[in-house]
CSV table of C-alpha atoms and ligand atoms in Angstrom, one decimal:
chain,number,residue,atom,x,y,z
U,28,MET,CA,36.2,29.9,-70.6
U,29,ILE,CA,37.1,26.3,-69.7
U,30,LYS,CA,38.8,26.2,-66.4
U,31,PHE,CA,41.6,23.8,-65.5
U,32,LEU,CA,40.3,23.6,-62.0
U,33,ASP,CA,37.1,24.9,-60.5
U,34,LEU,CA,36.9,24.5,-56.8
U,35,TYR,CA,33.9,26.7,-56.3
U,36,SER,CA,31.7,24.6,-58.6
U,37,GLN,CA,32.4,21.5,-56.6
U,38,TYR,CA,31.6,23.4,-53.3
U,39,GLN,CA,28.2,24.4,-54.7
U,40,THR,CA,27.2,20.8,-55.2
U,41,ILE,CA,27.8,19.9,-51.5
U,42,LYS,CA,27.4,23.4,-50.0
U,43,SER,CA,24.8,22.6,-47.3
U,44,GLN,CA,26.8,19.6,-45.9
U,45,ILE,CA,30.1,21.6,-46.0
U,46,ASP,CA,28.6,24.6,-44.3
U,47,ALA,CA,27.0,22.4,-41.6
U,48,ALA,CA,30.3,20.6,-41.0
U,49,ILE,CA,32.2,23.9,-40.6
U,50,GLU,CA,29.6,25.3,-38.3
U,51,ASP,CA,29.8,22.1,-36.2
U,52,VAL,CA,33.6,22.5,-35.8
U,53,ILE,CA,33.1,26.1,-34.7
U,54,VAL,CA,30.3,25.2,-32.2
U,55,HIS,CA,32.5,22.6,-30.6
U,56,SER,CA,35.6,24.7,-30.9
U,57,ALA,CA,37.9,21.7,-31.0
U,58,TYR,CA,40.3,22.9,-33.7
U,59,ILE,CA,43.4,20.8,-33.2
U,60,GLY,CA,42.9,17.1,-32.8
U,61,GLY,CA,39.6,15.8,-31.3
U,62,GLU,CA,36.8,13.7,-32.6
U,63,ARG,CA,36.6,15.2,-36.1
U,64,VAL,CA,40.2,14.5,-36.9
U,65,LYS,CA,39.9,10.9,-35.5
U,66,LYS,CA,36.8,10.3,-37.5
U,67,PHE,CA,38.4,11.3,-40.8
U,68,GLU,CA,41.5,9.3,-40.0
U,69,LYS,CA,39.4,6.3,-39.5
U,70,GLU,CA,37.3,6.9,-42.6
U,71,PHE,CA,40.4,7.4,-44.8
U,72,ALA,CA,42.2,4.4,-43.4
U,73,ALA,CA,39.1,2.3,-44.2
U,74,TYR,CA,38.8,3.8,-47.7
U,75,ILE,CA,42.4,2.9,-48.5
U,76,GLY,CA,42.3,-0.4,-46.7
U,77,ALA,CA,45.1,0.5,-44.4
U,78,LYS,CA,45.3,-0.2,-40.7
U,79,HIS,CA,46.4,3.3,-39.7
U,80,CYS,CA,45.9,6.8,-41.0
U,81,ILE,CA,47.8,9.7,-39.5
U,82,GLY,CA,46.6,13.2,-40.4
U,83,VAL,CA,49.3,15.7,-41.0
U,84,ALA,CA,49.6,19.3,-42.0
U,85,ASN,CA,50.3,18.7,-45.7
U,86,GLY,CA,51.6,16.1,-48.2
U,87,THR,CA,55.2,17.4,-48.1
U,88,ASP,CA,55.4,17.0,-44.3
U,89,ALA,CA,53.9,13.6,-44.7
U,90,ILE,CA,56.9,12.4,-46.8
U,91,GLU,CA,59.4,14.1,-44.5
U,92,ILE,CA,57.8,12.5,-41.4
U,93,VAL,CA,57.8,9.0,-43.0
U,94,LEU,CA,61.6,9.4,-43.8
U,95,LYS,CA,62.4,10.7,-40.3
U,96,ALA,CA,60.6,7.9,-38.7
U,97,ALA,CA,62.4,5.4,-40.9
U,98,ASP,CA,65.6,6.3,-39.0
U,99,PHE,CA,68.1,5.6,-41.8
U,100,PRO,CA,71.8,6.3,-41.1
U,101,LYS,CA,72.9,9.9,-41.9
U,102,GLY,CA,73.8,10.4,-45.5
U,103,SER,CA,71.7,7.5,-46.7
U,104,LYS,CA,70.4,7.8,-50.3
U,105,ILE,CA,66.8,7.7,-51.2
U,106,ILE,CA,65.6,7.1,-54.8
U,107,VAL,CA,63.0,9.5,-56.2
U,108,PRO,CA,61.7,9.8,-59.8
U,109,ALA,CA,63.1,12.7,-61.9
U,110,ASN,CA,59.6,13.7,-62.9
U,111,SER,CA,57.6,14.8,-59.8
U,112,PHE,CA,56.7,17.8,-57.8
U,113,ILE,CA,59.7,19.1,-55.9
U,114,ALA,CA,58.0,18.1,-52.6
U,115,THR,CA,59.1,14.5,-53.1
U,116,SER,CA,62.9,15.3,-53.4
U,117,GLU,CA,62.7,18.2,-51.0
U,118,ALA,CA,61.5,16.0,-48.2
U,119,VAL,CA,64.5,13.7,-48.7
U,120,THR,CA,66.9,16.6,-48.2
U,121,ASN,CA,64.9,18.1,-45.3
U,122,ALA,CA,64.9,14.7,-43.6
U,123,GLY,CA,68.7,14.7,-43.8
U,124,PHE,CA,69.2,12.3,-46.6
U,125,GLU,CA,70.6,12.4,-50.2
U,126,ILE,CA,68.6,12.3,-53.4
U,127,LEU,CA,69.2,9.6,-56.0
U,128,PHE,CA,67.2,10.4,-59.1
U,129,ALA,CA,65.7,7.6,-61.2
U,130,ASP,CA,64.4,8.1,-64.7
U,131,VAL,CA,60.7,7.6,-65.5
U,132,LYS,CA,59.2,5.4,-68.2
U,133,ASP,CA,57.0,6.6,-71.0
U,134,ASP,CA,54.0,6.3,-68.6
U,135,TYR,CA,55.8,8.9,-66.5
U,136,THR,CA,56.2,6.6,-63.4
U,137,ILE,CA,59.5,5.6,-61.9
U,138,ASP,CA,61.9,3.3,-63.8
U,139,VAL,CA,63.8,1.7,-61.0
U,140,LYS,CA,66.0,-0.2,-63.5
U,141,SER,CA,67.5,3.1,-64.7
U,142,ILE,CA,69.6,3.3,-61.6
U,143,GLU,CA,70.3,-0.4,-61.0
U,144,HIS,CA,74.0,0.3,-61.7
U,145,LEU,CA,74.2,2.9,-58.9
U,146,MET,CA,73.0,0.6,-56.2
U,147,ASP,CA,75.2,0.2,-53.1
U,148,GLU,CA,74.7,-0.2,-49.4
U,149,THR,CA,74.1,3.6,-48.9
U,150,VAL,CA,70.9,3.4,-50.8
U,151,LYS,CA,68.1,2.7,-48.4
U,152,ALA,CA,64.7,3.4,-49.9
U,153,VAL,CA,62.6,4.1,-53.0
U,154,ILE,CA,59.8,6.7,-53.0
U,155,CYS,CA,57.6,5.8,-55.9
U,156,VAL,CA,55.2,8.5,-57.1
U,157,HIS,CA,51.9,7.5,-58.5
U,158,LEU,CA,52.2,10.5,-60.8
U,159,TYR,CA,49.1,12.0,-62.5
U,160,GLY,CA,47.0,9.4,-60.7
U,161,LEU,CA,48.6,6.4,-62.4
U,162,PRO,CA,49.8,3.7,-60.1
U,163,CYS,CA,53.4,2.7,-60.6
U,164,ASN,CA,54.3,-0.8,-61.6
U,165,MET,CA,54.2,-2.2,-58.1
U,166,ASP,CA,55.3,-5.8,-59.0
U,167,GLU,CA,58.5,-4.5,-60.6
U,168,ILE,CA,59.2,-2.0,-57.8
U,169,LEU,CA,58.6,-4.4,-55.0
U,170,LYS,CA,60.9,-7.0,-56.6
U,171,PHE,CA,63.6,-4.3,-57.0
U,172,CYS,CA,63.3,-3.3,-53.4
U,173,ASP,CA,63.4,-6.9,-52.3
U,174,ASN,CA,66.5,-7.6,-54.4
U,175,HIS,CA,68.4,-4.6,-53.0
U,176,SER,CA,66.9,-4.6,-49.4
U,177,LEU,CA,65.2,-1.3,-49.8
U,178,ALA,CA,62.3,0.2,-48.0
U,179,LEU,CA,59.4,1.4,-50.2
U,180,PHE,CA,57.3,4.5,-49.6
U,181,GLU,CA,54.5,5.6,-51.9
U,182,ASP,CA,54.0,9.3,-52.7
U,183,SER,CA,50.2,9.0,-53.4
U,184,SER,CA,49.5,12.7,-53.4
U,185,GLN,CA,48.0,12.6,-56.9
U,186,ALA,CA,46.4,9.2,-56.7
U,187,HIS,CA,43.7,8.9,-54.0
U,188,GLY,CA,41.5,6.0,-55.0
U,189,ALA,CA,43.8,4.6,-57.8
U,190,GLU,CA,44.2,0.9,-57.8
U,191,TYR,CA,46.8,-1.7,-58.7
U,192,ASN,CA,45.6,-5.2,-59.4
U,193,GLY,CA,42.3,-4.3,-57.7
U,194,GLN,CA,44.0,-3.1,-54.6
U,195,LYS,CA,44.0,0.6,-53.6
U,196,ILE,CA,47.4,2.2,-53.7
U,197,GLY,CA,48.6,3.3,-50.3
U,198,ILE,CA,49.2,-0.1,-48.9
U,199,PHE,CA,52.1,-1.4,-51.1
U,200,GLY,CA,55.0,0.3,-49.3
U,201,SER,CA,55.7,0.4,-45.6
U,202,ALA,CA,54.0,3.8,-45.6
U,203,ALA,CA,52.2,6.0,-48.2
U,204,THR,CA,51.7,9.7,-48.1
U,205,PHE,CA,48.7,11.8,-49.4
U,206,SER,CA,48.1,15.5,-49.9
U,207,PHE,CA,44.8,17.2,-49.5
U,208,TYR,CA,45.9,20.4,-51.1
U,209,PRO,CA,42.7,22.0,-52.5
U,210,GLY,CA,43.4,21.1,-56.1
U,211,LYS,CA,44.1,17.4,-55.4
U,212,ASN,CA,41.4,14.8,-56.3
U,213,LEU,CA,40.4,14.9,-52.6
U,214,GLY,CA,41.1,18.4,-51.5
U,215,ALA,CA,40.6,20.3,-48.2
U,216,PHE,CA,39.9,24.0,-47.8
U,217,GLY,CA,43.6,24.7,-47.1
U,218,ASP,CA,46.6,22.5,-46.6
U,219,GLY,CA,46.3,19.0,-45.3
U,220,GLY,CA,47.9,15.6,-45.6
U,221,ALA,CA,47.9,12.0,-44.4
U,222,ILE,CA,50.1,9.0,-44.0
U,223,THR,CA,48.7,5.4,-44.3
U,224,THR,CA,50.5,2.3,-43.0
U,225,ASP,CA,49.8,-1.2,-41.6
U,226,ASP,CA,52.8,-1.0,-39.3
U,227,ASP,CA,51.8,-0.3,-35.7
U,228,ASP,CA,55.2,0.8,-34.4
U,229,LEU,CA,55.9,3.0,-37.4
U,230,ALA,CA,52.4,4.5,-37.1
U,231,LYS,CA,53.0,5.4,-33.5
U,232,LYS,CA,56.4,6.9,-34.2
U,233,MET,CA,55.1,8.9,-37.2
U,234,ARG,CA,52.3,10.3,-35.1
U,235,MET,CA,54.8,11.4,-32.5
U,236,HIS,CA,57.0,13.0,-35.1
U,237,ALA,CA,54.0,15.0,-36.3
U,238,ASN,CA,53.2,16.1,-32.8
U,239,HIS,CA,56.4,17.3,-31.1
U,240,GLY,CA,57.7,13.8,-30.2
U,241,ARG,CA,55.0,13.7,-27.5
U,242,ILE,CA,54.1,10.8,-25.3
U,243,ASP,CA,51.9,13.1,-23.1
U,244,LYS,CA,50.9,16.7,-23.3
U,245,TYR,CA,54.2,18.1,-21.9
U,246,ASP,CA,56.3,14.9,-22.0
U,247,HIS,CA,58.4,14.6,-25.1
U,248,GLU,CA,60.4,11.5,-26.0
U,249,PHE,CA,62.3,13.3,-28.8
U,250,GLU,CA,62.1,16.5,-30.8
U,251,GLY,CA,59.4,16.2,-33.5
U,252,ARG,CA,57.6,19.0,-35.2
U,253,ASN,CA,54.2,20.5,-35.4
U,254,SER,CA,52.5,19.0,-38.4
U,255,ARG,CA,48.9,18.2,-37.7
U,256,LEU,CA,45.7,18.0,-39.7
U,257,ASP,CA,43.3,20.5,-38.2
U,258,ALA,CA,39.7,19.8,-37.4
U,259,LEU,CA,38.2,22.2,-40.0
U,260,GLN,CA,40.1,20.4,-42.8
U,261,ALA,CA,39.2,17.0,-41.4
U,262,ALA,CA,35.5,18.0,-41.2
U,263,VAL,CA,35.6,19.2,-44.9
U,264,LEU,CA,37.4,16.0,-45.9
U,265,SER,CA,34.8,13.8,-44.1
U,266,VAL,CA,32.1,15.4,-46.1
U,267,LYS,CA,34.0,15.0,-49.4
U,268,LEU,CA,35.3,11.5,-49.0
U,269,PRO,CA,32.0,9.7,-49.8
U,270,TYR,CA,31.9,11.6,-53.1
U,271,LEU,CA,35.4,10.8,-54.2
U,272,ASP,CA,34.6,7.6,-56.1
U,273,GLY,CA,31.8,9.4,-58.0
U,274,TRP,CA,34.3,12.2,-58.9
U,275,LEU,CA,36.9,9.7,-60.0
U,276,ALA,CA,34.2,8.0,-62.2
U,277,LYS,CA,33.6,11.3,-63.9
U,278,ARG,CA,37.3,11.8,-64.5
U,279,ASP,CA,37.4,8.4,-66.0
U,280,THR,CA,34.6,9.2,-68.4
U,281,ILE,CA,36.4,12.4,-69.5
U,282,ALA,CA,39.7,10.6,-69.9
U,283,ASN,CA,38.1,7.9,-72.1
U,284,PHE,CA,36.4,10.6,-74.1
U,285,TYR,CA,39.8,12.3,-74.7
U,286,LEU,CA,41.4,8.9,-75.5
U,287,ASN,CA,38.8,8.2,-78.2
U,288,GLU,CA,38.5,11.6,-79.7
U,289,LEU,CA,42.1,12.4,-79.8
U,290,SER,CA,43.4,9.1,-81.1
U,291,ALA,CA,43.6,10.5,-84.7
U,292,THR,CA,45.8,13.4,-83.6
U,293,PRO,CA,49.6,13.2,-83.4
U,294,LEU,CA,49.4,13.7,-79.6
U,295,VAL,CA,51.0,11.0,-77.5
U,296,LEU,CA,48.2,10.0,-75.2
U,297,PRO,CA,48.5,8.6,-71.7
U,298,LYS,CA,49.1,4.8,-71.5
U,299,ILE,CA,46.2,2.8,-70.1
U,300,ASP,CA,46.7,-0.6,-68.5
U,301,GLY,CA,44.0,-3.0,-67.3
U,302,ASN,CA,45.9,-3.8,-64.0
U,303,ARG,CA,46.1,-0.1,-63.0
U,304,LYS,CA,43.0,1.9,-62.2
U,305,GLN,CA,43.8,5.5,-62.9
U,306,ALA,CA,42.7,8.3,-60.6
U,307,TRP,CA,43.3,10.7,-63.5
U,308,HIS,CA,44.5,13.6,-61.4
U,309,LEU,CA,46.0,15.0,-64.6
U,310,PHE,CA,45.5,14.1,-68.2
U,311,VAL,CA,48.9,14.6,-69.8
U,312,VAL,CA,49.5,14.5,-73.5
U,313,ARG,CA,52.8,15.0,-75.4
U,314,THR,CA,53.7,16.9,-78.5
U,315,GLU,CA,56.8,18.7,-79.9
U,316,LYS,CA,54.4,21.5,-80.7
U,317,ARG,CA,53.6,21.9,-77.0
U,318,GLU,CA,54.2,25.7,-76.8
U,319,THR,CA,52.1,26.6,-79.9
U,320,LEU,CA,49.3,24.2,-78.9
U,321,LYS,CA,49.2,25.6,-75.4
U,322,GLU,CA,49.0,29.2,-76.8
U,323,PHE,CA,46.3,28.2,-79.3
U,324,LEU,CA,44.1,26.6,-76.6
U,325,THR,CA,44.6,29.7,-74.4
U,326,GLU,CA,43.3,31.8,-77.3
U,327,GLN,CA,40.3,29.5,-77.5
U,328,GLY,CA,39.6,30.1,-73.8
U,329,ILE,CA,40.9,26.7,-72.7
U,330,GLU,CA,43.2,26.6,-69.7
U,331,THR,CA,45.9,24.0,-69.6
U,332,GLY,CA,48.9,23.2,-67.3
U,333,ILE,CA,52.4,21.7,-67.4
U,334,HIS,CA,53.4,19.1,-64.8
U,335,TYR,CA,56.2,19.8,-64.7
U,336,PRO,CA,58.0,22.2,-67.0
U,337,ILE,CA,61.4,21.6,-65.5
U,338,ALA,CA,62.4,18.0,-64.5
U,339,LEU,CA,63.7,17.9,-60.9
U,340,PRO,CA,67.4,17.3,-61.7
U,341,LYS,CA,67.4,20.4,-64.0
U,342,LEU,CA,66.1,22.7,-61.3
U,343,LYS,CA,68.4,25.4,-59.9
U,344,ALA,CA,67.8,23.9,-56.5
U,345,TYR,CA,69.7,20.8,-57.7
U,346,THR,CA,72.7,22.2,-59.6
U,347,HIS,CA,74.9,20.8,-56.8
U,348,ILE,CA,73.8,17.2,-57.6
U,349,THR,CA,76.5,15.6,-59.7
U,350,GLN,CA,74.5,12.5,-60.8
U,351,LYS,CA,74.4,12.3,-64.6
U,352,THR,CA,70.8,12.7,-65.7
U,353,LYS,CA,71.0,14.5,-69.0
U,354,ASN,CA,70.0,11.5,-71.0
U,355,PHE,CA,67.0,10.7,-68.8
U,356,PHE,CA,63.7,10.5,-70.6
U,357,ALA,CA,62.3,12.7,-67.8
U,358,CYS,CA,64.8,15.5,-68.5
U,359,ASN,CA,63.9,15.7,-72.2
U,360,VAL,CA,60.1,15.1,-72.2
U,361,ASP,CA,59.5,18.1,-69.9
U,362,ARG,CA,59.4,20.4,-73.0
U,363,GLU,CA,56.7,18.2,-74.6
U,364,ILE,CA,54.1,17.5,-71.9
U,365,LEU,CA,50.8,19.3,-71.6
U,366,SER,CA,48.0,18.8,-69.1
U,367,LEU,CA,44.5,19.1,-70.5
U,368,PRO,CA,41.6,20.1,-68.2
U,369,ILE,CA,40.0,17.2,-66.3
U,370,GLY,CA,37.7,17.1,-63.4
U,371,GLU,CA,34.1,16.8,-62.4
U,372,HIS,CA,33.5,20.5,-63.2
U,373,LEU,CA,33.7,19.8,-66.9
U,374,SER,CA,30.7,18.8,-69.0
U,375,ILE,CA,30.9,16.5,-72.0
U,376,ALA,CA,30.2,19.6,-74.1
U,377,ASP,CA,33.3,21.2,-72.6
U,378,VAL,CA,35.4,18.2,-73.4
U,379,THR,CA,33.9,17.9,-76.9
U,380,PHE,CA,34.9,21.6,-77.5
U,381,ILE,CA,38.4,21.0,-76.3
U,382,CYS,CA,38.8,18.0,-78.6
U,383,GLU,CA,37.4,19.9,-81.6
U,384,LYS,CA,39.9,22.7,-81.0
U,385,ILE,CA,42.9,20.3,-80.7
U,386,LYS,CA,41.8,18.5,-83.9
U,387,GLN,CA,41.5,21.9,-85.6
U,388,PHE,CA,45.0,22.8,-84.4
U,389,PHE,CA,46.5,19.6,-86.0
U,390,GLY,CA,44.2,19.8,-89.0
U,391,VAL,CA,42.6,16.4,-88.5
U,392,GLN,CA,38.9,15.4,-88.6
K,408,LIG,C1,50.9,17.9,-54.1
K,408,LIG,C2,52.0,17.0,-54.1
K,408,LIG,C3,52.9,16.8,-52.9
K,408,LIG,C4,52.8,17.8,-51.8
K,408,LIG,O1,51.7,18.0,-51.2
K,408,LIG,P1,51.4,19.3,-50.3
K,408,LIG,O2,50.2,19.0,-49.6
K,408,LIG,O3,51.2,20.4,-51.3
K,408,LIG,O4,52.6,19.6,-49.5
K,408,LIG,C5,53.8,15.8,-52.9
K,408,LIG,N1,54.0,15.0,-53.9
K,408,LIG,C6,53.3,15.1,-55.1
K,408,LIG,C7,53.5,14.2,-56.2
K,408,LIG,C8,52.3,16.1,-55.2
K,408,LIG,O5,51.6,16.2,-56.3
């Protein structure tokens, strides 16, 4: 059986450090806030190359907090890609704003040009999603934001460690959000998230939003919420962070193996681009035979995933949105995409087996 994700195998490789870190939190019994959270925030900010890191409860809250702190007028529109996890668009609604969907390109990242004709003064920001671990085309997006006076936020939940022109993503917009959901490239032992920014005022405001609008223990400047990264998660993340680049290198090796081995098949393979260092959170291929290929691989003991089977505008949750998106690439490609297993739990023998089976399916050598 080849698993899509194997968190236990990763734990076994760092067990003694993780166990010691968890025991240390229990011994000190500082569960909310405290030194371990501060330490991880500092380490993650340094890793990304951002001035501030604010630990929050999860990656969805992170987006909502960024939007709340941005203080746009009520009813403002925020652009999000039509292919993402619902968290991206959900945060827009929950922060009190309206969703404006943009299509994605054939690399599955946002195509800002697709909604150029819908721009007006009610549109205030773009949330670009570095989907599957591939950085968006930041030059193009920054130029678009500049032309239309838009704020830019990065949903980097799938892309810890990815780089654009040699620069880690997470510093291109005015703020970037990360998820440490266990299955992410850098995952906690539960929910967790973070926001990075270089903006001192925004950082302060977002930290207050995440902690009841506090200026002092029982002094609150405004109503915020409770969305904090807890010390157990921070301690686990501090142990894992130094391993991240090694894990990403392993993902890169597997991705390159797939790209080579599968080049003779009819599969549409992920686009690679010298300016964009992939974090390979997911390895997504495309075929009209998606359903039968998925079934065949399951029979061979190979787990696969679909990210995502229903494009955001087509979800029941969004039937009230009148924007025309039927012709979006995102709204048609959702029936063709398939995520192959990728991660440091896989051996080259595993990946060789997967490639052999895919080639067998398509009848190619
Ligand atoms: C995982 C994910 C989120 C949400 O993160 P949670 O920590 O699960 O709330 C947001 N956006 C994207 C693109 C994600 O993949």
